[in-house]
mmCIF file of C-alpha atoms and ligand atoms in Angstrom:
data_model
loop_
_atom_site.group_PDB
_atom_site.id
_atom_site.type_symbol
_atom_site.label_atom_id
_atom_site.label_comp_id
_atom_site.label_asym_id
_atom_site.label_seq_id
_atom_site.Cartn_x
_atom_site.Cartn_y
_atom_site.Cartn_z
ATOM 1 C CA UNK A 21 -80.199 -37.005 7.447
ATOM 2 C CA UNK A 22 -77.956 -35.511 5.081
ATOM 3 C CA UNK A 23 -74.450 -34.037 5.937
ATOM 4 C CA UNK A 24 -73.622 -30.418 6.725
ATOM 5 C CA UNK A 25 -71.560 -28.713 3.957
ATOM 6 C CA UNK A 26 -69.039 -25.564 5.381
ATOM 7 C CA UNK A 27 -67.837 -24.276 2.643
ATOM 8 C CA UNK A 28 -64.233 -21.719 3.118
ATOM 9 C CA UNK A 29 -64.656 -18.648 1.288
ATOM 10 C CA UNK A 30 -61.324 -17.226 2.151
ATOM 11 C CA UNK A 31 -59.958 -15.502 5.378
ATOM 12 C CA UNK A 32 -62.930 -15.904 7.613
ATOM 13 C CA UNK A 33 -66.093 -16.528 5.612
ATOM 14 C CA UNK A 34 -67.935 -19.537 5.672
ATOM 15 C CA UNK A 35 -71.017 -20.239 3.892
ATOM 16 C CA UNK A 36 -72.898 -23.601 5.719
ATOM 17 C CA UNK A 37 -75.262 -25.220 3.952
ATOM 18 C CA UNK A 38 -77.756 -27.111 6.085
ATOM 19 C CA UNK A 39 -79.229 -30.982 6.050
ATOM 20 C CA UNK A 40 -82.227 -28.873 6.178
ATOM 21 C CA UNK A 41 -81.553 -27.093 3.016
ATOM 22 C CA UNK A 42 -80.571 -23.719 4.666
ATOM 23 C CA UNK A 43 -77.835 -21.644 3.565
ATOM 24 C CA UNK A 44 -75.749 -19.684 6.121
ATOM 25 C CA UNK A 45 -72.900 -17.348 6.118
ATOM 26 C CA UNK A 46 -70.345 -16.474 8.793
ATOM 27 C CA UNK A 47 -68.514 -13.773 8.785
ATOM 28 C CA UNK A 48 -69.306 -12.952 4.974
ATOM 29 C CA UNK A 49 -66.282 -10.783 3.665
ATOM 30 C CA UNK A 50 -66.892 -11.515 0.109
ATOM 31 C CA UNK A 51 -64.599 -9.040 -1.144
ATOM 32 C CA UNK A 52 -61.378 -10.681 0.515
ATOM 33 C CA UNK A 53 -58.847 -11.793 -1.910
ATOM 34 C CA UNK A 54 -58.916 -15.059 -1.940
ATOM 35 C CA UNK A 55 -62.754 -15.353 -2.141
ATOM 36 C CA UNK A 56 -63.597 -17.429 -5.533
ATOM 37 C CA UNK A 57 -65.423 -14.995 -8.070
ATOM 38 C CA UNK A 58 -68.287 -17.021 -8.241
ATOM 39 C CA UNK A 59 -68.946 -17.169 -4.637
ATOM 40 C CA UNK A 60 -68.543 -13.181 -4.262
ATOM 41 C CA UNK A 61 -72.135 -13.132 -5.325
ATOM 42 C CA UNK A 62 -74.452 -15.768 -3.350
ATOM 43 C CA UNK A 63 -77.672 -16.540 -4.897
ATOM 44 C CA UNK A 64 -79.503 -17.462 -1.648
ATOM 45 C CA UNK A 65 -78.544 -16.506 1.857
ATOM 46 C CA UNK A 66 -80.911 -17.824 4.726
ATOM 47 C CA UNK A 67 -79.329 -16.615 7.590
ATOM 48 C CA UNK A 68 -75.891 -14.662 8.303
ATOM 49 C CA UNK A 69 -74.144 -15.181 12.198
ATOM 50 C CA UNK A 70 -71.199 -12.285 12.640
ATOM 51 C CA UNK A 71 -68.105 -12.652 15.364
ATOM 52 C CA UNK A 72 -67.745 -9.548 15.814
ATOM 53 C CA UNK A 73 -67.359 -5.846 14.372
ATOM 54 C CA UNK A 74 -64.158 -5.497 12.386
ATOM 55 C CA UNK A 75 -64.503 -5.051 8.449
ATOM 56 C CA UNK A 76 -62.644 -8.510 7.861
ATOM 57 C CA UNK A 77 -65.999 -10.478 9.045
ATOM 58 C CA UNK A 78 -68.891 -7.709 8.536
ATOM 59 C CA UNK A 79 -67.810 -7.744 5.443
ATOM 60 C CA UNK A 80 -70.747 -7.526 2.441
ATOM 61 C CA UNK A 81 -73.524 -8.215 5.397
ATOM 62 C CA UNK A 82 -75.643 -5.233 5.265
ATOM 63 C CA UNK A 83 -75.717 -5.445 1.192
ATOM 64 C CA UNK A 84 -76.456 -9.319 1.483
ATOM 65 C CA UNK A 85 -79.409 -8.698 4.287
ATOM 66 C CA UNK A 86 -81.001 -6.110 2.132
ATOM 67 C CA UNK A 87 -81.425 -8.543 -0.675
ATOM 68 C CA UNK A 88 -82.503 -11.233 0.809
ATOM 69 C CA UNK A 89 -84.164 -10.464 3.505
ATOM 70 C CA UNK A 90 -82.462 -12.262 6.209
ATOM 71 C CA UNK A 91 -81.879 -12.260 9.350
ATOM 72 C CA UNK A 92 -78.556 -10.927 11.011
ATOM 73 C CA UNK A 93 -77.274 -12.312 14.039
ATOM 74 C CA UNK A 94 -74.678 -10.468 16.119
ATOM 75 C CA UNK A 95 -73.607 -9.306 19.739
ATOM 76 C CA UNK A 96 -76.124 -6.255 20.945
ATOM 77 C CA UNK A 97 -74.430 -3.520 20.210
ATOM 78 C CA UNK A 98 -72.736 -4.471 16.641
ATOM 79 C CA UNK A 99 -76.218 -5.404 15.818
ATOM 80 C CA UNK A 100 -77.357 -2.173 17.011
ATOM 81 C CA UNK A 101 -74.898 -0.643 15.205
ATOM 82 C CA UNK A 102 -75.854 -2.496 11.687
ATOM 83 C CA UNK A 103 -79.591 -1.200 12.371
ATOM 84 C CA UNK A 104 -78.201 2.412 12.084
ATOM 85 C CA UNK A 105 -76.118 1.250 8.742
ATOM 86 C CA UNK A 106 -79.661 0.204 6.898
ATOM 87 C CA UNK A 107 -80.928 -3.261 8.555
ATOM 88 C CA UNK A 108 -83.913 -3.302 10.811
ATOM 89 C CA UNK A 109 -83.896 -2.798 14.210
ATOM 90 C CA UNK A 110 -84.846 -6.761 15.392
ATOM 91 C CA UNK A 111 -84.201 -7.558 18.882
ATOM 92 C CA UNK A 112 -84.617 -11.265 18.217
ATOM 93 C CA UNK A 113 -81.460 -11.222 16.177
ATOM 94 C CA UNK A 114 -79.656 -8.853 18.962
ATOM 95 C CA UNK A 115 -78.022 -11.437 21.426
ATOM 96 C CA UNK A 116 -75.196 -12.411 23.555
ATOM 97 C CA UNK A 117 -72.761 -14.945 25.019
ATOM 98 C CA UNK A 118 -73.998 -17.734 26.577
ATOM 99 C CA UNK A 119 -77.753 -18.128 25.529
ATOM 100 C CA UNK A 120 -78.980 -19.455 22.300
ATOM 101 C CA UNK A 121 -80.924 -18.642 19.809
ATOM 102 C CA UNK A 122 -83.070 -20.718 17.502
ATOM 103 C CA UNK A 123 -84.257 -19.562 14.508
ATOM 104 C CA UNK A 124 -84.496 -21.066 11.055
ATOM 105 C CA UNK A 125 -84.385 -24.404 12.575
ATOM 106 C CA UNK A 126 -81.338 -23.805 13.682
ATOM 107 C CA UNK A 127 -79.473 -22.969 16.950
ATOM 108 C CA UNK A 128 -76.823 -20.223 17.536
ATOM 109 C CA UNK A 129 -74.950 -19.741 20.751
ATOM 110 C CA UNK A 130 -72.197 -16.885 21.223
ATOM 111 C CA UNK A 131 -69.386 -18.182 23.181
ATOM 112 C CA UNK A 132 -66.586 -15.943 24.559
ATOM 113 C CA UNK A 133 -63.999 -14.885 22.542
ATOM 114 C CA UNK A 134 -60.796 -12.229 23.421
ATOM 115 C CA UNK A 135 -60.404 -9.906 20.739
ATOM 116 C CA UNK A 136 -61.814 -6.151 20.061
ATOM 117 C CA UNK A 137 -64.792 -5.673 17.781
ATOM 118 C CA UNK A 138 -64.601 -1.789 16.833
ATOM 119 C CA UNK A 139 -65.642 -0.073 13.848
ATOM 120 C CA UNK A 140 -63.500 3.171 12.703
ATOM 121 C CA UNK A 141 -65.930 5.641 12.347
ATOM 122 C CA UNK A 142 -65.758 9.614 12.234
ATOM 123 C CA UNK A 143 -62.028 9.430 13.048
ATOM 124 C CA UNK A 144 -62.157 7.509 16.139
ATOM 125 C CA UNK A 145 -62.633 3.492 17.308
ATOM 126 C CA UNK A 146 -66.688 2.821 17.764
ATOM 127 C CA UNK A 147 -67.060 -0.234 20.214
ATOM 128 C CA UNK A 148 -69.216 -2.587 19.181
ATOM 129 C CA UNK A 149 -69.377 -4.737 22.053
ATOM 130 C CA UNK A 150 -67.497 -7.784 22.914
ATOM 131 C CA UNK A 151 -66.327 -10.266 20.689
ATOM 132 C CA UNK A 152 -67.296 -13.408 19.890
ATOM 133 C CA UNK A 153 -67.435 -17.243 18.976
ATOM 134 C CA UNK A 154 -70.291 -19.086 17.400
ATOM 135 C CA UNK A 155 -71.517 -22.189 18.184
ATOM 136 C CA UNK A 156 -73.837 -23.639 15.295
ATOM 137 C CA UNK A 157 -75.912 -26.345 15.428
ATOM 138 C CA UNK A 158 -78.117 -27.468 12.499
ATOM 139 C CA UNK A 159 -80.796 -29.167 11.937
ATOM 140 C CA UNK A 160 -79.216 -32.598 12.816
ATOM 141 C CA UNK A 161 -77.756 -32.115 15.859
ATOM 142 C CA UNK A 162 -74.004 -31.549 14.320
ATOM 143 C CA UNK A 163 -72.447 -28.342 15.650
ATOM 144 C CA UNK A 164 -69.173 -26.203 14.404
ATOM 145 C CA UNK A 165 -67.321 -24.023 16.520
ATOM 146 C CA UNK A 166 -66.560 -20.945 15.265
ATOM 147 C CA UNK A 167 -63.524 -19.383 17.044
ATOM 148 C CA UNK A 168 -63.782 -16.047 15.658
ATOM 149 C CA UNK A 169 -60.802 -14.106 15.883
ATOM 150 C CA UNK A 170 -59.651 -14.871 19.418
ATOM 151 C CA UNK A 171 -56.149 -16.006 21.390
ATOM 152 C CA UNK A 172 -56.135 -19.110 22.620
ATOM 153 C CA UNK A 173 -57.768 -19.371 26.056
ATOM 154 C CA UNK A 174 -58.427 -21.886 28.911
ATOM 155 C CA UNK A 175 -62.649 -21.981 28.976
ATOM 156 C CA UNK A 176 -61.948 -23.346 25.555
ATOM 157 C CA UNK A 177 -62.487 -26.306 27.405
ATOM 158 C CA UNK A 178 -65.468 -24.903 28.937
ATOM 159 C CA UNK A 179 -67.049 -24.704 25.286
ATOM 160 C CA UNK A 180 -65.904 -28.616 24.507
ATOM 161 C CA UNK A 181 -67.204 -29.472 27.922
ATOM 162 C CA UNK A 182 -70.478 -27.861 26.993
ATOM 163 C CA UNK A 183 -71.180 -27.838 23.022
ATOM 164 C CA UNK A 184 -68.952 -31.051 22.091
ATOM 165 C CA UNK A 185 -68.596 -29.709 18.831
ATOM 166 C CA UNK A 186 -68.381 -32.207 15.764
ATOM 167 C CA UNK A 187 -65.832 -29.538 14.281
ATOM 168 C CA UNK A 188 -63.663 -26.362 15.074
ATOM 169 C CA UNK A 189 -63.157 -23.761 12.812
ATOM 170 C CA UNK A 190 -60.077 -22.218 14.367
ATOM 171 C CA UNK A 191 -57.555 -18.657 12.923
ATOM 172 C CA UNK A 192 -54.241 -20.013 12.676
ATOM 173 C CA UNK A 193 -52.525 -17.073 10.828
ATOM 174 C CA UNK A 194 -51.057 -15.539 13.989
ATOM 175 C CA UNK A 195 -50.648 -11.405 14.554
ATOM 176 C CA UNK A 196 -53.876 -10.480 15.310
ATOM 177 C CA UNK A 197 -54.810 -14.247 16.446
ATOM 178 C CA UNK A 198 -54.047 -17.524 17.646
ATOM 179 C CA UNK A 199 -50.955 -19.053 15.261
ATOM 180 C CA UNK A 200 -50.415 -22.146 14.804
ATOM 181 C CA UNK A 201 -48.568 -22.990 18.127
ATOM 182 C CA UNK A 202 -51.579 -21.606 19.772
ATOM 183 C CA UNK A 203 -54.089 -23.166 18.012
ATOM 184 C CA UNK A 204 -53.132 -26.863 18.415
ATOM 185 C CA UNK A 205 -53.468 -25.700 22.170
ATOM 186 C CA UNK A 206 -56.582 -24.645 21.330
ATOM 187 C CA UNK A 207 -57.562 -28.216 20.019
ATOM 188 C CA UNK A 208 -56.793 -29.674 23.050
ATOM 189 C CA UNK A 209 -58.716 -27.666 25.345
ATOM 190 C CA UNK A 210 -61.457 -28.220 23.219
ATOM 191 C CA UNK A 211 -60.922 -31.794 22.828
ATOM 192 C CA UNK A 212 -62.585 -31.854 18.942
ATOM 193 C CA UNK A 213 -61.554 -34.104 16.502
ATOM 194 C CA UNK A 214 -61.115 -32.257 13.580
ATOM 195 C CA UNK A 215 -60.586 -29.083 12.760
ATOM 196 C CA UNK A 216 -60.964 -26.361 9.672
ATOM 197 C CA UNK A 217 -58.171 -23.864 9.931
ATOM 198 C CA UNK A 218 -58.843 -20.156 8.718
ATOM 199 C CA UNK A 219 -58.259 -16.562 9.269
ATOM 200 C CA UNK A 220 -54.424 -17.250 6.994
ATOM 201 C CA UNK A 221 -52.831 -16.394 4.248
ATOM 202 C CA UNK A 222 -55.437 -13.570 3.395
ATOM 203 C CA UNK A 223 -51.846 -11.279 3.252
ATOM 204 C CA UNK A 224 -48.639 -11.915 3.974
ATOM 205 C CA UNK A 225 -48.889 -10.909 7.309
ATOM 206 C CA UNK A 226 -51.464 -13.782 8.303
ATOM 207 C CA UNK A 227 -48.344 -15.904 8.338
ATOM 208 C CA UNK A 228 -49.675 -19.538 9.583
ATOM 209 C CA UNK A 229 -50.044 -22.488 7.578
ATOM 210 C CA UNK A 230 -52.479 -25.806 8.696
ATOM 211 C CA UNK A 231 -49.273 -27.471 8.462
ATOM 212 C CA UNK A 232 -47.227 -25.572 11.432
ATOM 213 C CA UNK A 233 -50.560 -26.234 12.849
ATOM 214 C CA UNK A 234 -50.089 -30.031 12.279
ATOM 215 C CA UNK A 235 -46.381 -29.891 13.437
ATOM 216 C CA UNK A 236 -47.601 -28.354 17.008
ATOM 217 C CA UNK A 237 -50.423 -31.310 17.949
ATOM 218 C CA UNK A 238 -50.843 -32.675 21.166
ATOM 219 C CA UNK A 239 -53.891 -34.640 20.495
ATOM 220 C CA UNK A 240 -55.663 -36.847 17.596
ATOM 221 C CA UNK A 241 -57.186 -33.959 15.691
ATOM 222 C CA UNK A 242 -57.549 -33.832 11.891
ATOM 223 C CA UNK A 243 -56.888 -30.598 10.453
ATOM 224 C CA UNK A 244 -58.918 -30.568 7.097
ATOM 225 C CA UNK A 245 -57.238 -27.188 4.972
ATOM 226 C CA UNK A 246 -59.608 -26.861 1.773
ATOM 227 C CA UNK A 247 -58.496 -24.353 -0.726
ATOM 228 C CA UNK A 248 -60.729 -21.460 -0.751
ATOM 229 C CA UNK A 249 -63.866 -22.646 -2.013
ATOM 230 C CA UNK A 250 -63.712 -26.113 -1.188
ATOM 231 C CA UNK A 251 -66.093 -28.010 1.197
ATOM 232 C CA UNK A 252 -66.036 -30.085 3.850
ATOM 233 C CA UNK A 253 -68.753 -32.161 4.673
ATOM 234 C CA UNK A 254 -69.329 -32.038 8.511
HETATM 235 ZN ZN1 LIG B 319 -60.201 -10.777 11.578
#
């Protein structure tokens, strides 16, 4: 079967495209600045999978769904939130950590994450439930970890033990998540082999660089650092 293709679209969107020819997007802020122009505008979007709540990752998701018709697959309440924003109320695509869901041929399991996921919303904070990671697994069997925006914690090695994922995509810019020292922690709980760093460099004050990140390594673990819009084939 043919390889999976995760394509970085800057900060923390990914667009996946699928041995089975689907095309899915995490966490698709389009707008962020380092997002190539040509990918601000997909032509095709199967499937989107969201973290959690925060602008940064919601992103262009509601626009995107309306067009094309997808599915949206978040935490319960952000994706009861998003159905009062203009998508559908659709319980299937409502879920939480631990279970997953299968849908488009493919399998999506929220794993624990600690963060906040919040909207700001008629001057205050709205909670929109806990945040999150993402476990993907296509069509083949090969699964990414998506960190989200977390710290660095110890059932990390719950969700190697569990998932064995083929690849983690991990935030290594530090302030509001893991840095770099962090991270490489983070690769050893999980006990991965390679790794596609993210969540830096958006602004100055996402300060970590994959090579800190290298510098900090317990463990074999490749840390593959495409420029934003290059692909690495999973
Ligand atoms: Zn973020």
């Amino acid at each position: 079967m043919a390889e999976t293709a995760v394509t970085w679209l800057g900060h923390s969107a990914f667009r996946i495209d699928t041995p089975g020819g689907k095309r899915i997007y995490v966490d698709p802020w389009l707008e962020n600045p380092n997002c190539p122009e040509e990918e601000r505008t997909p032509e095709r979007v199967d499937l989107i999978a969201l973290t959690h709540g925060h602008d940064d990752h919601v992103g262009q998701t509601v626009g995107l769904a309306q067009r094309f018709g997808c599915p949206v697959l978040g935490v319960v309440e952000l994706r009861g939130w998003l159905s009062t924003q203009g998508l559908p109320e659709e319980m299937t695509e409502a879920a939480n950590k631990g279970g997953t869901v299968e849908t488009h041929g493919v399998k999506v399991t929220f794993t624990d994450a600690k963060h906040s996921s919040s909207t700001f919303q008629d001057g205050s904070f709205l909670y929109l439930g806990e945040p999150a990671g993402i476990v993907l697994e296509v069509e083949s069997g090969t699964k990414i970890y998506f960190a989200g925006d977390t710290c660095v914690f110890g059932d990390m090695q719950l969700i190697g033990r569990i998932y064995r994922p083929d690849v983690a995509v991990l935030p290594i810019g530090g302030h509001y998540t893991m840095d770099p020292r962090e991270a490489a922690v983070a690769l050893e709980l999980l006990g991965v082999g390679r790794c596609i760093p993210c969540h830096y460099g958006t602004f100055p004050l996402l300060a970590g660089t994959p090579d800190e990140c290298r510098s900090f390594l317990t463990t074999a673990c490749e840390i593959v650092a495409p420029e934003p819009g290059g692909t690495v084939t999973v």
